[in-house]
Amino acid sequence: MKRLTTLFVLSLLILSCKKEVKGLIVEKAMVVSAREEASKIGADILKKGGNAFDAMVATELALAVAYPYAGNIGGGGFMVYRKNDGEIGALDYREKAPLAAHETMYLDSLGNVIKNKSTLGATAVGVPGTVAGVYAAHKRFGKLPIEEIIQPVIELAKRGVVVTKKQEKRIKKYQPNFPKANKDEILFDKQWKAGDTIKYNALATTLTRIQKNGRDEFYKGETAKKLAAFLQDNGGYVTEEDLAKYEAKWRTPITFNYDNLRLISMSPPSSGGICLAQIMNAVEPYNLHELGHNTVKSIQVITEAERRAYADRSFFLGDPDFVEIPVETLISKEYTKDRMNNFSFEKPTKSSEVSHGNIQMVESDETTHYSIVDQFGNAVSVTTTLNGAYGSKLYCTELGFFLNNEMDDFSSKPGVPNMFGLIGAEANKIVPEKRMLSSMTPTIVEKEGNLYLVVGTPGGSTIITSVLQTILNVHEYNMGMQEAINQPRFHHQWLPDVIKMEPNSFDPKVKDKLKSLGYELDETNSPVIGKVEGIMVLPNGKLEGGADPRGDDKAVGF
Ligand code: GLY
C-alpha cells in the first residue's frame, strides 16, 4: 500500500512538473503578429476604442515598418473576417499582373524560363495591393479616423525599430542579393547588428503623404508617379496606368464544416481555403483523436489527404475572375471521399498514381500573418506578403519600401517550377490584370456557432498544412492555442513525393515505421514549417494568444 501511495505521489509530481504551455491570456482583445511593435500598435488602436478593422490597418502598416522581410506596402494580401453578429467576408488585395504582362514574358526566344526574371528586381514586380486593401477594409468597417490610425505607424518609422538576433541573421542571409536587384546602395546593405535601431525616414514621409491624401496618393498621386518612374527606370513593367487601375476586391470566403466546427477561409485567387477544405474533408472520417498525435497512422492519414489535395491545386485553381473553378465539387465531402478510396494503411499511395496537375514545391518561410480579436467580438485573420524574403529585393530608397516579386506565383511555363517549386497549369498562366494563385490561408473557426479560433501563417506551400495541423491540434488533441502552435509540423504536397518534417522533433520510432512502410522523409530542407499566429476564445470568454516561438512573434492584448 505504502509503495502504491509513493507511486501515486510520484506520478502526481511528474504530472505537475510537466510544464503547462499557455500563451498570453487576456480578458477582451488581442493582436498577434510577427513583431511586438506591430502587435502593440494594433492593440493600442483597440484600446483607444478602435475595432478589429482599425487594428488591421494599424498592424498591417506597422509590419511594413517593423518587419520589412514580409510586412509591406509594396506587396499584397488577404483578409478573412467574422463580425460579432456572425457576418463573414473576405478581402482580396492580392497583387495583379501589369497591363504589359503576357504569357511568355519570362521565357527566352527558345521558350526557356529566364533565370531570376520573375524573382529578382523590377521585372518580377506585380501591381501592389496593400494600400488599397487597408483603405477598403477601413472604408467599409473602420471606426476611428484613418489619419489617427496611421499616426503611430509614422512615429514608429521615425523612431526606428530595434534589430533582433533573428532579423540580423535574415538580413545577412539575403544581403548578397540586394546589389543584384538595386543600382545603388540601399538601407539594408549596412551590416546591421542585433540591438541596432533602423530608422525608416523615407517610409515615414511616404506614409505621411498617404495619411494626408488617402489611398489615391499611392495609386494616382506623387507616390504613384515616383513608384512607376522608379520601376520603369529599373526595367520593370508596372506603369502609372497600372497603379491607377488597381482595386481591392471583396470576395466570398470558403466555408465548410468539420465535426462541430465551421471553418471560414480564403477563397481564390488563394488556394488556401479550398485545399484546407479538401484535406479536412478527407481526414474527417478517421478518428484522429484515437489514432493519436503525430503517430504513424495519423501522419499517414493527413499525408495521404494532403497528397490528393495538392495534386488538384495547380490543375484547377487560379484567379476566379479569369478561370472557372469547380469550387463546390472540390470542397464537397463526396468528392474527397472518392479521392481517398484507394488509401490504405498498408502502404503509401504513389504520387505518380494520383492524377491532375504537375506540382513541385520547395519550402519557404516568407510572408507574414496576424490575427486580431477586438473587445466587441469582431475577428480578422490576415496574411500579407512580398512573396520572397524582402520580395524582389528591389528597394525604392526614395519611398522607403521593398517591392514584391509576386509575378513568380504565376506559372511562367508549364513544367518549370517557380521559387516555391510550383509547376503551374493553364488556370494560373499570366494574363494582364490577372491575380496570381496564392497559398495564403487566413482562417477563422467557429465552434457551435461561436467564434473559436483565428489562425494563419506564412510558409509558401506549407501554409495550408501548418494551418491544418494547428486546428487539428486544438480540436482533435485538446491543446491550447500556444501549445498547438508549438508542436512540430510535417508537410506533404504531392510532389516531390516526400514527407517534410521539422528536424529532430518527431519520435524516431514513428519515423522508422513510416520509412519501413515506404514513405520517404525529408528533415533537411525545412528547419521551420510555418510560423503560426493564433487566438483562441476560451470557454470563459477570455482569449488565449499563440505566438510562434519559431520567430520574434508576440501576442499583445488587454
Ligand atoms: N507568395 C506566397 C503565396 O501567395 O502563397
Coordinates of C-alpha atoms and ligand atoms in Angstrom, one line a residue:
M1 CA 0.0 0.0 0.0
K2 CA 2.8 2.3 1.0
R3 CA 4.5 1.5 -2.3
L4 CA 1.4 2.3 -4.2
T5 CA 0.9 5.6 -2.4
T6 CA 4.5 6.5 -3.2
L7 CA 4.0 5.7 -6.8
F8 CA 0.8 7.8 -6.9
V9 CA 2.6 10.8 -5.3
L10 CA 5.4 10.4 -7.8
S11 CA 3.1 10.3 -10.7
L12 CA 1.3 13.4 -9.5
L13 CA 4.7 15.1 -9.1
I14 CA 5.7 14.1 -12.6
L15 CA 2.4 15.4 -13.9
S16 CA 2.7 18.7 -12.1
C17 CA 6.3 19.1 -13.3
K18 CA 5.1 18.8 -16.9
K19 CA 5.1 22.4 -17.8
E20 CA 1.7 23.7 -18.9
V21 CA 2.1 25.6 -22.1
K22 CA -0.1 28.6 -22.2
G23 CA 0.0 31.7 -24.3
L24 CA -0.9 35.2 -23.2
I25 CA -4.4 35.2 -21.8
V26 CA -6.4 38.4 -21.8
E27 CA -10.0 39.4 -21.0
K28 CA -11.1 41.3 -24.1
A29 CA -8.9 41.9 -27.1
M30 CA -5.7 40.8 -28.7
V31 CA -3.4 41.2 -31.7
V32 CA -0.8 38.5 -32.5
S33 CA 1.8 39.3 -35.2
A34 CA 5.4 38.7 -36.3
R35 CA 6.7 41.7 -34.2
E36 CA 5.9 43.0 -30.8
E37 CA 6.0 46.6 -32.2
A38 CA 3.2 45.8 -34.7
S39 CA 1.1 43.9 -32.2
K40 CA 1.4 46.7 -29.8
I41 CA 0.4 49.4 -32.3
G42 CA -2.7 47.3 -33.2
A43 CA -3.6 46.6 -29.6
D44 CA -3.2 50.3 -28.7
I45 CA -5.7 51.2 -31.5
L46 CA -8.2 48.7 -29.9
K47 CA -7.6 50.3 -26.5
K48 CA -8.5 53.7 -28.0
G49 CA -11.8 52.3 -28.9
G50 CA -11.0 51.2 -32.4
N51 CA -12.3 47.9 -33.8
A52 CA -10.6 44.9 -35.4
F53 CA -10.6 46.6 -38.8
D54 CA -9.0 49.7 -37.5
A55 CA -6.4 47.5 -35.8
M56 CA -5.9 45.6 -39.1
V57 CA -4.9 48.9 -40.8
A58 CA -2.6 49.7 -38.0
T59 CA -1.0 46.3 -37.7
E60 CA -0.6 45.9 -41.5
L61 CA 1.2 49.2 -41.9
A62 CA 3.2 48.7 -38.7
L63 CA 4.5 45.4 -40.1
A64 CA 5.6 47.3 -43.2
V65 CA 7.9 49.2 -40.8
A66 CA 8.9 46.7 -38.2
Y67 CA 9.1 43.5 -40.4
P68 CA 10.3 44.6 -43.9
Y69 CA 11.1 40.9 -44.6
A70 CA 7.4 40.3 -45.4
G71 CA 5.4 43.2 -44.0
N72 CA 4.8 45.7 -46.8
I73 CA 3.1 48.4 -48.7
G74 CA 4.8 47.1 -51.9
G75 CA 3.0 43.7 -51.8
G76 CA -0.5 42.4 -51.2
G77 CA -2.6 40.1 -49.0
F78 CA -5.9 38.6 -48.0
M79 CA -8.2 39.2 -45.0
V80 CA -10.9 36.9 -43.7
Y81 CA -13.3 38.5 -41.2
R82 CA -16.1 37.5 -38.9
K83 CA -18.1 40.3 -37.3
N84 CA -19.7 39.9 -33.8
D85 CA -23.1 39.4 -35.4
G86 CA -21.8 36.4 -37.3
E87 CA -21.4 38.2 -40.7
I88 CA -18.4 36.8 -42.6
G89 CA -16.4 38.0 -45.6
A90 CA -13.1 38.2 -47.3
L91 CA -11.0 41.0 -48.9
D92 CA -8.6 40.3 -51.7
Y93 CA -5.8 42.8 -52.0
R94 CA -3.5 40.5 -54.0
E95 CA -1.1 42.0 -56.5
K96 CA -2.0 41.7 -60.1
A97 CA -0.2 41.4 -63.4
P98 CA 0.6 44.7 -65.1
L99 CA -1.1 45.6 -68.5
A100 CA 2.2 44.9 -70.3
A101 CA 2.3 41.4 -69.0
H102 CA 1.9 38.4 -71.3
E103 CA 2.1 34.6 -71.1
T104 CA 5.6 34.3 -72.3
M105 CA 7.2 37.3 -70.6
Y106 CA 9.6 35.2 -68.6
L107 CA 10.7 33.0 -71.5
D108 CA 13.6 33.4 -73.9
S109 CA 13.4 33.0 -77.7
L110 CA 13.8 29.3 -77.2
G111 CA 10.9 29.1 -74.8
N112 CA 13.1 28.5 -71.7
V113 CA 12.5 30.3 -68.4
I114 CA 14.9 33.2 -68.0
K115 CA 16.6 32.7 -64.6
N116 CA 15.7 35.3 -61.9
K117 CA 13.5 37.4 -64.3
S118 CA 10.3 36.6 -62.3
T119 CA 12.0 36.6 -58.9
L120 CA 14.7 39.3 -58.7
G121 CA 14.4 43.0 -59.4
A122 CA 11.8 45.2 -61.1
T123 CA 10.7 42.7 -63.8
A124 CA 9.3 40.5 -61.0
V125 CA 7.0 43.1 -59.5
G126 CA 3.2 42.8 -59.6
V127 CA 0.9 45.8 -59.0
P128 CA 0.9 46.2 -55.2
G129 CA -2.5 45.9 -53.4
T130 CA -1.8 46.6 -49.7
V131 CA -2.6 50.3 -49.5
A132 CA -5.9 49.7 -51.4
G133 CA -6.6 46.8 -49.1
V134 CA -6.3 48.7 -45.8
Y135 CA -8.3 51.6 -47.1
A136 CA -11.0 49.2 -48.4
A137 CA -11.2 47.5 -45.0
H138 CA -11.4 50.8 -43.2
K139 CA -13.9 52.4 -45.6
R140 CA -16.4 49.5 -45.0
F141 CA -15.9 48.8 -41.4
G142 CA -13.5 51.2 -39.7
K143 CA -14.5 53.3 -36.6
L144 CA -11.6 55.6 -35.9
P145 CA -10.4 58.2 -38.4
I146 CA -7.7 56.6 -40.6
E147 CA -5.3 59.5 -40.0
E148 CA -5.4 58.7 -36.3
I149 CA -4.7 55.1 -37.0
I150 CA -1.7 55.8 -39.3
Q151 CA -0.1 58.3 -36.9
P152 CA 1.6 55.8 -34.5
V153 CA 3.0 53.9 -37.5
I154 CA 4.6 57.1 -38.8
E155 CA 6.0 57.7 -35.4
L156 CA 7.4 54.1 -35.2
A157 CA 9.1 54.6 -38.6
K158 CA 10.7 57.8 -37.4
R159 CA 11.7 56.4 -34.0
G160 CA 13.1 53.3 -35.6
V161 CA 12.9 49.6 -34.8
V162 CA 15.5 47.6 -32.9
V163 CA 17.1 44.8 -34.9
T164 CA 16.6 41.3 -33.2
K165 CA 19.1 38.4 -33.4
K166 CA 16.8 36.6 -35.9
Q167 CA 16.5 39.8 -38.0
E168 CA 20.3 40.3 -38.1
K169 CA 20.6 36.7 -39.4
R170 CA 17.9 37.2 -42.0
I171 CA 19.4 40.5 -43.3
K172 CA 22.8 38.8 -43.6
K173 CA 21.4 35.8 -45.4
Y174 CA 19.7 37.9 -48.2
Q175 CA 22.3 40.7 -48.4
P176 CA 24.2 39.2 -51.3
N177 CA 21.1 39.6 -53.5
F178 CA 20.4 43.3 -52.8
P179 CA 23.1 44.6 -55.1
K180 CA 21.8 42.3 -57.9
A181 CA 18.4 44.0 -57.8
N182 CA 19.4 47.6 -57.0
K183 CA 21.6 50.0 -58.9
D184 CA 22.6 51.9 -55.8
E185 CA 23.3 51.0 -52.2
I186 CA 20.2 50.5 -50.0
L187 CA 19.5 50.8 -46.3
F188 CA 19.8 47.1 -45.9
D189 CA 23.3 46.8 -47.3
K190 CA 24.6 48.1 -44.0
Q191 CA 26.0 45.4 -41.5
W192 CA 23.1 45.7 -39.1
K193 CA 23.6 44.0 -35.7
A194 CA 21.1 42.9 -33.1
G195 CA 20.4 45.9 -30.8
D196 CA 20.9 48.5 -33.6
T197 CA 18.0 50.7 -34.4
I198 CA 16.9 51.1 -38.0
K199 CA 15.1 54.4 -38.7
Y200 CA 12.7 54.4 -41.7
N201 CA 12.5 58.1 -42.5
A202 CA 11.7 57.7 -46.2
L203 CA 8.9 55.3 -45.4
A204 CA 7.6 57.8 -42.7
T205 CA 7.5 60.5 -45.4
T206 CA 5.5 58.2 -47.8
L207 CA 3.1 57.2 -45.0
T208 CA 2.6 60.9 -44.1
R209 CA 1.6 61.7 -47.7
I210 CA -0.8 58.7 -47.7
Q211 CA -2.2 59.8 -44.3
K212 CA -2.8 63.3 -45.8
N213 CA -4.1 62.4 -49.3
G214 CA -5.6 58.9 -48.8
R215 CA -5.3 55.7 -50.8
D216 CA -5.1 57.6 -54.1
E217 CA -1.8 59.0 -53.0
F218 CA -0.3 55.6 -53.6
Y219 CA -2.2 54.8 -56.8
K220 CA -2.6 58.2 -58.5
G221 CA -0.6 60.8 -56.5
E222 CA 3.0 61.8 -56.1
T223 CA 3.8 58.4 -54.7
A224 CA 2.3 56.6 -57.7
K225 CA 4.3 58.8 -60.1
K226 CA 7.6 58.2 -58.2
L227 CA 6.9 54.5 -57.9
A228 CA 6.1 54.0 -61.6
A229 CA 9.1 56.1 -62.7
F230 CA 11.4 54.0 -60.3
L231 CA 10.1 50.7 -61.7
Q232 CA 10.3 51.8 -65.3
D233 CA 13.8 53.1 -64.7
N234 CA 14.8 49.7 -63.4
G235 CA 13.3 47.8 -66.3
G236 CA 10.0 46.9 -64.7
Y237 CA 6.6 46.6 -66.3
V238 CA 4.3 48.4 -63.8
T239 CA 3.2 51.8 -65.0
E240 CA 1.2 54.8 -63.7
E241 CA -1.8 53.4 -65.5
D242 CA -1.4 50.0 -63.7
L243 CA -1.4 51.7 -60.4
A244 CA -4.4 53.9 -61.2
K245 CA -6.4 50.9 -62.2
Y246 CA -5.7 48.8 -59.1
E247 CA -8.7 47.9 -56.9
A248 CA -9.0 45.6 -53.9
K249 CA -11.9 43.1 -54.2
W250 CA -14.4 41.8 -51.7
R251 CA -14.8 38.0 -52.0
T252 CA -17.0 35.3 -50.6
P253 CA -14.9 33.2 -48.3
I254 CA -14.7 29.4 -48.5
T255 CA -16.8 27.8 -45.7
F256 CA -17.1 24.1 -44.7
N257 CA -17.8 22.0 -41.6
Y258 CA -15.6 19.6 -39.7
D259 CA -17.3 17.9 -36.8
N260 CA -18.9 20.7 -34.7
L261 CA -16.6 23.3 -36.3
R262 CA -17.4 25.7 -39.1
L263 CA -14.3 26.9 -41.0
I264 CA -14.1 30.2 -42.8
S265 CA -11.1 30.6 -45.0
M266 CA -9.7 32.4 -48.1
S267 CA -11.2 31.8 -51.5
P268 CA -9.4 32.1 -54.9
P269 CA -7.2 33.6 -56.0
S270 CA -5.8 31.9 -53.0
S271 CA -5.8 28.1 -53.0
G272 CA -5.7 28.1 -49.2
G273 CA -9.4 27.7 -48.3
I274 CA -10.2 25.1 -51.0
C275 CA -7.1 23.0 -50.2
L276 CA -7.8 23.2 -46.4
A277 CA -11.4 22.1 -47.0
Q278 CA -10.3 19.2 -49.2
I279 CA -7.7 18.0 -46.6
M280 CA -10.1 18.3 -43.7
N281 CA -12.9 16.6 -45.5
A282 CA -10.6 13.8 -46.3
V283 CA -9.4 13.2 -42.7
E284 CA -12.7 13.8 -41.0
P285 CA -13.9 10.2 -41.3
Y286 CA -10.8 8.9 -39.5
N287 CA -10.7 9.2 -35.7
L288 CA -7.5 11.2 -35.5
H289 CA -8.0 11.6 -31.7
E290 CA -7.9 7.8 -31.3
L291 CA -5.1 7.4 -33.7
G292 CA -3.0 9.8 -31.6
H293 CA -1.0 13.0 -32.1
N294 CA 1.9 12.6 -34.6
T295 CA 1.6 8.8 -34.6
V296 CA 2.4 6.7 -37.7
K297 CA -1.3 6.3 -38.5
S298 CA -2.3 9.9 -38.0
I299 CA 0.6 11.1 -40.1
Q300 CA -0.4 8.6 -42.8
V301 CA -4.0 9.8 -43.0
I302 CA -3.0 13.5 -43.1
T303 CA -0.2 12.9 -45.6
E304 CA -2.5 11.0 -48.0
A305 CA -5.2 13.7 -47.7
E306 CA -2.6 16.4 -48.4
R307 CA -1.1 14.5 -51.4
R308 CA -4.5 14.4 -53.0
A309 CA -5.5 18.0 -52.3
Y310 CA -2.2 19.4 -53.6
A311 CA -2.5 17.2 -56.8
D312 CA -5.7 19.2 -57.6
R313 CA -4.3 22.6 -56.7
S314 CA -2.5 23.7 -59.8
F315 CA -4.8 22.0 -62.2
F316 CA -8.0 23.7 -61.1
L317 CA -7.1 26.9 -59.3
G318 CA -6.3 30.4 -60.5
D319 CA -7.9 33.9 -60.4
P320 CA -11.7 33.4 -60.3
D321 CA -12.2 36.5 -62.5
F322 CA -10.3 34.7 -65.3
V323 CA -10.9 30.9 -64.8
E324 CA -13.9 28.7 -64.0
I325 CA -13.2 26.8 -60.7
P326 CA -15.4 23.9 -59.7
V327 CA -15.4 25.1 -56.1
E328 CA -18.5 23.3 -54.8
T329 CA -17.3 20.0 -56.2
L330 CA -13.8 20.3 -54.9
I331 CA -14.9 21.1 -51.4
S332 CA -17.7 18.5 -51.2
K333 CA -17.4 15.6 -48.8
E334 CA -18.4 13.2 -51.6
Y335 CA -15.5 14.3 -53.9
T336 CA -12.9 13.9 -51.2
K337 CA -14.3 10.6 -50.1
D338 CA -13.9 9.4 -53.6
R339 CA -10.3 10.7 -53.7
M340 CA -9.4 8.8 -50.6
N341 CA -10.9 5.5 -51.9
N342 CA -7.5 4.0 -52.7
F343 CA -5.9 5.0 -49.4
S344 CA -4.6 2.1 -47.3
F345 CA -2.7 2.0 -44.0
E346 CA -0.6 -0.8 -45.6
K347 CA 1.4 1.4 -47.9
P348 CA 1.7 4.9 -49.4
T349 CA -0.3 5.8 -52.5
K350 CA 2.3 6.8 -55.1
S351 CA 2.0 10.4 -56.1
S352 CA 2.5 9.2 -59.7
E353 CA -0.8 7.4 -59.3
V354 CA -2.6 10.5 -58.2
S355 CA -3.8 12.5 -61.2
H356 CA -4.0 16.1 -62.1
G357 CA -1.6 19.0 -62.3
N358 CA 2.1 18.7 -62.0
I359 CA 3.3 20.4 -58.9
Q360 CA 6.6 20.5 -57.1
M361 CA 7.2 22.8 -54.3
V362 CA 10.1 23.8 -52.1
E363 CA 9.8 25.3 -48.6
S364 CA 9.9 29.0 -47.7
D365 CA 9.1 30.8 -44.5
E366 CA 8.4 34.2 -46.1
T367 CA 5.1 36.1 -45.9
T368 CA 3.6 37.0 -42.6
H369 CA 0.3 36.6 -40.8
Y370 CA -1.6 38.4 -38.0
S371 CA -4.7 37.6 -36.0
I372 CA -7.0 40.1 -34.2
V373 CA -10.0 39.8 -31.9
D374 CA -11.4 43.1 -30.7
Q375 CA -13.3 43.9 -27.5
F376 CA -16.6 43.9 -29.5
G377 CA -16.1 40.3 -30.6
N378 CA -15.1 41.0 -34.2
A379 CA -12.3 38.9 -35.6
V380 CA -9.9 39.4 -38.5
S381 CA -7.3 37.0 -39.9
V382 CA -4.9 38.5 -42.4
T383 CA -1.9 37.1 -44.3
T384 CA 0.2 39.5 -46.3
T385 CA 3.3 39.1 -48.4
L386 CA 6.0 40.4 -50.7
N387 CA 6.3 36.7 -51.8
G388 CA 10.0 36.1 -51.4
A389 CA 12.1 37.3 -48.4
Y390 CA 12.3 41.1 -49.0
G391 CA 10.2 40.4 -52.1
S392 CA 12.1 41.1 -55.4
K393 CA 14.9 42.6 -53.2
L394 CA 14.3 45.9 -55.2
Y395 CA 14.1 48.7 -52.6
C396 CA 12.9 52.1 -53.5
T397 CA 15.1 54.3 -51.4
E398 CA 13.2 57.5 -52.1
L399 CA 9.8 55.9 -51.0
G400 CA 11.4 53.6 -48.3
F401 CA 10.0 50.2 -49.1
F402 CA 10.7 46.8 -50.8
L403 CA 8.7 45.7 -53.9
N404 CA 7.1 42.3 -54.2
N405 CA 8.2 39.5 -56.6
E406 CA 4.7 38.1 -56.8
M407 CA 4.8 37.6 -60.6
D408 CA 6.7 34.4 -59.8
D409 CA 3.4 33.0 -58.3
F410 CA 2.1 32.7 -61.8
S411 CA 3.1 29.7 -63.9
S412 CA 5.8 31.1 -66.2
K413 CA 5.8 28.0 -68.2
P414 CA 4.0 24.7 -67.6
G415 CA 6.6 22.2 -66.3
V416 CA 9.0 24.7 -64.9
P417 CA 8.8 25.4 -61.1
N418 CA 8.6 28.8 -59.6
M419 CA 10.6 29.8 -56.5
F420 CA 8.3 27.6 -54.3
G421 CA 8.8 24.7 -56.8
L422 CA 5.3 25.1 -58.1
I423 CA 4.8 24.0 -61.6
G424 CA 1.6 25.6 -62.8
A425 CA -1.0 24.8 -65.3
E426 CA -3.3 26.8 -67.6
A427 CA -5.5 28.1 -64.8
N428 CA -2.6 30.1 -63.4
K429 CA -1.0 31.4 -66.6
I430 CA 0.0 35.0 -66.9
V431 CA -2.7 37.4 -68.3
P432 CA -2.7 41.2 -68.0
E433 CA -4.5 42.3 -64.8
K434 CA -4.9 38.8 -63.6
R435 CA -4.1 37.9 -59.9
M436 CA -1.6 35.1 -59.4
L437 CA -2.5 32.0 -57.4
S438 CA -1.6 32.0 -53.7
S439 CA -1.4 29.6 -50.8
M440 CA -2.3 32.1 -48.1
T441 CA -4.8 30.7 -45.7
P442 CA -6.1 33.3 -43.2
T443 CA -8.8 31.3 -41.4
I444 CA -11.4 31.8 -38.7
V445 CA -13.1 28.8 -36.9
E446 CA -16.5 28.8 -35.3
K447 CA -17.4 26.2 -32.7
E448 CA -21.1 25.5 -32.3
G449 CA -21.8 28.9 -34.0
N450 CA -19.5 31.0 -31.8
L451 CA -16.1 32.5 -32.6
Y452 CA -13.4 30.0 -31.6
L453 CA -10.1 30.3 -33.4
V454 CA -8.4 32.9 -35.6
V455 CA -5.3 31.4 -37.3
G456 CA -2.9 31.8 -40.2
T457 CA 0.8 31.6 -41.1
P458 CA 3.5 32.3 -43.6
G459 CA 5.3 29.4 -45.2
G460 CA 4.7 29.3 -49.0
S461 CA 3.3 25.9 -49.9
T462 CA 3.4 24.8 -46.2
I463 CA 0.9 27.5 -45.2
I464 CA -2.1 25.3 -45.8
T465 CA -0.7 22.2 -43.9
S466 CA 0.5 24.4 -41.0
V467 CA -2.9 25.9 -40.5
L468 CA -4.4 22.5 -40.8
Q469 CA -2.2 20.9 -38.1
T470 CA -2.8 23.8 -35.7
I471 CA -6.5 23.4 -36.0
L472 CA -6.3 19.6 -35.6
N473 CA -4.0 20.0 -32.6
V474 CA -6.7 22.1 -30.9
H475 CA -9.7 20.2 -31.9
E476 CA -8.5 16.5 -32.0
Y477 CA -5.9 16.7 -29.3
N478 CA -7.3 19.2 -26.9
M479 CA -4.4 21.6 -26.9
G480 CA -4.5 25.2 -26.0
M481 CA -3.5 27.9 -28.6
Q482 CA 0.1 28.2 -27.7
E483 CA 0.6 24.5 -27.2
A484 CA -0.9 23.7 -30.6
I485 CA 1.4 26.2 -32.3
N486 CA 4.5 24.9 -30.6
Q487 CA 4.1 21.4 -31.9
P488 CA 6.4 20.1 -34.6
R489 CA 4.9 20.1 -38.0
F490 CA 5.2 17.9 -41.1
H491 CA 4.1 18.5 -44.7
H492 CA 3.4 16.6 -47.9
Q493 CA 2.5 18.3 -51.2
W494 CA 2.1 15.5 -53.7
L495 CA 5.4 16.3 -55.5
P496 CA 8.1 15.8 -54.6
D497 CA 6.7 12.6 -53.0
V498 CA 8.3 13.1 -49.6
I499 CA 7.1 14.0 -46.1
K500 CA 8.9 17.1 -45.0
M501 CA 9.4 17.2 -41.2
E502 CA 10.9 19.8 -38.8
P503 CA 14.2 18.2 -37.9
N504 CA 14.8 16.3 -34.7
S505 CA 11.2 16.8 -33.5
F506 CA 9.4 13.6 -34.3
D507 CA 9.7 10.3 -32.5
P508 CA 12.5 8.2 -34.1
K509 CA 10.3 5.1 -33.9
V510 CA 7.5 6.8 -35.8
K511 CA 9.9 7.9 -38.5
D512 CA 11.4 4.4 -38.8
K513 CA 7.9 2.8 -39.1
L514 CA 6.9 5.4 -41.8
K515 CA 10.1 4.6 -43.7
S516 CA 9.5 0.9 -43.4
L517 CA 6.0 1.4 -44.9
G518 CA 7.6 3.1 -47.9
Y519 CA 7.4 6.8 -47.1
E520 CA 10.3 9.0 -47.9
L521 CA 11.1 11.5 -45.1
D522 CA 13.0 14.8 -45.6
E523 CA 14.3 16.6 -42.5
T524 CA 17.0 18.5 -44.3
N525 CA 15.0 21.2 -46.1
S526 CA 12.6 22.6 -43.6
P527 CA 14.2 23.9 -40.4
V528 CA 10.8 25.6 -39.8
I529 CA 7.4 24.7 -41.2
G530 CA 5.1 27.7 -40.8
K531 CA 5.1 30.5 -38.2
V532 CA 1.6 30.5 -36.9
E533 CA -0.2 33.3 -35.1
G534 CA -3.4 32.4 -33.4
I535 CA -6.1 33.4 -31.0
M536 CA -8.5 31.1 -29.2
V537 CA -11.7 32.1 -27.4
L538 CA -11.6 30.1 -24.1
P539 CA -14.8 28.6 -22.6
N540 CA -14.8 31.5 -20.1
G541 CA -14.8 34.1 -22.9
K542 CA -11.1 35.1 -22.3
L543 CA -8.7 35.0 -25.2
E544 CA -5.5 32.9 -25.4
G545 CA -2.9 34.1 -27.9
G546 CA -0.4 31.8 -29.6
A547 CA 2.7 33.5 -31.0
D548 CA 5.0 31.1 -32.8
P549 CA 8.3 30.7 -31.0
R550 CA 10.0 29.9 -34.3
G551 CA 10.2 33.8 -34.8
D552 CA 10.1 37.0 -32.8
D553 CA 6.3 36.8 -32.8
K554 CA 4.3 38.3 -30.0
A555 CA 0.7 38.5 -28.7
V556 CA -0.4 41.8 -27.1
G557 CA -3.8 42.4 -25.6
F558 CA -5.8 43.6 -22.6
Ligands
GLY1 N1 3.5 34.3 -52.3 C1 3.1 33.3 -51.4 C2 1.6 33.0 -51.6 O1 0.9 33.8 -52.0 O2 1.2 31.9 -51.2

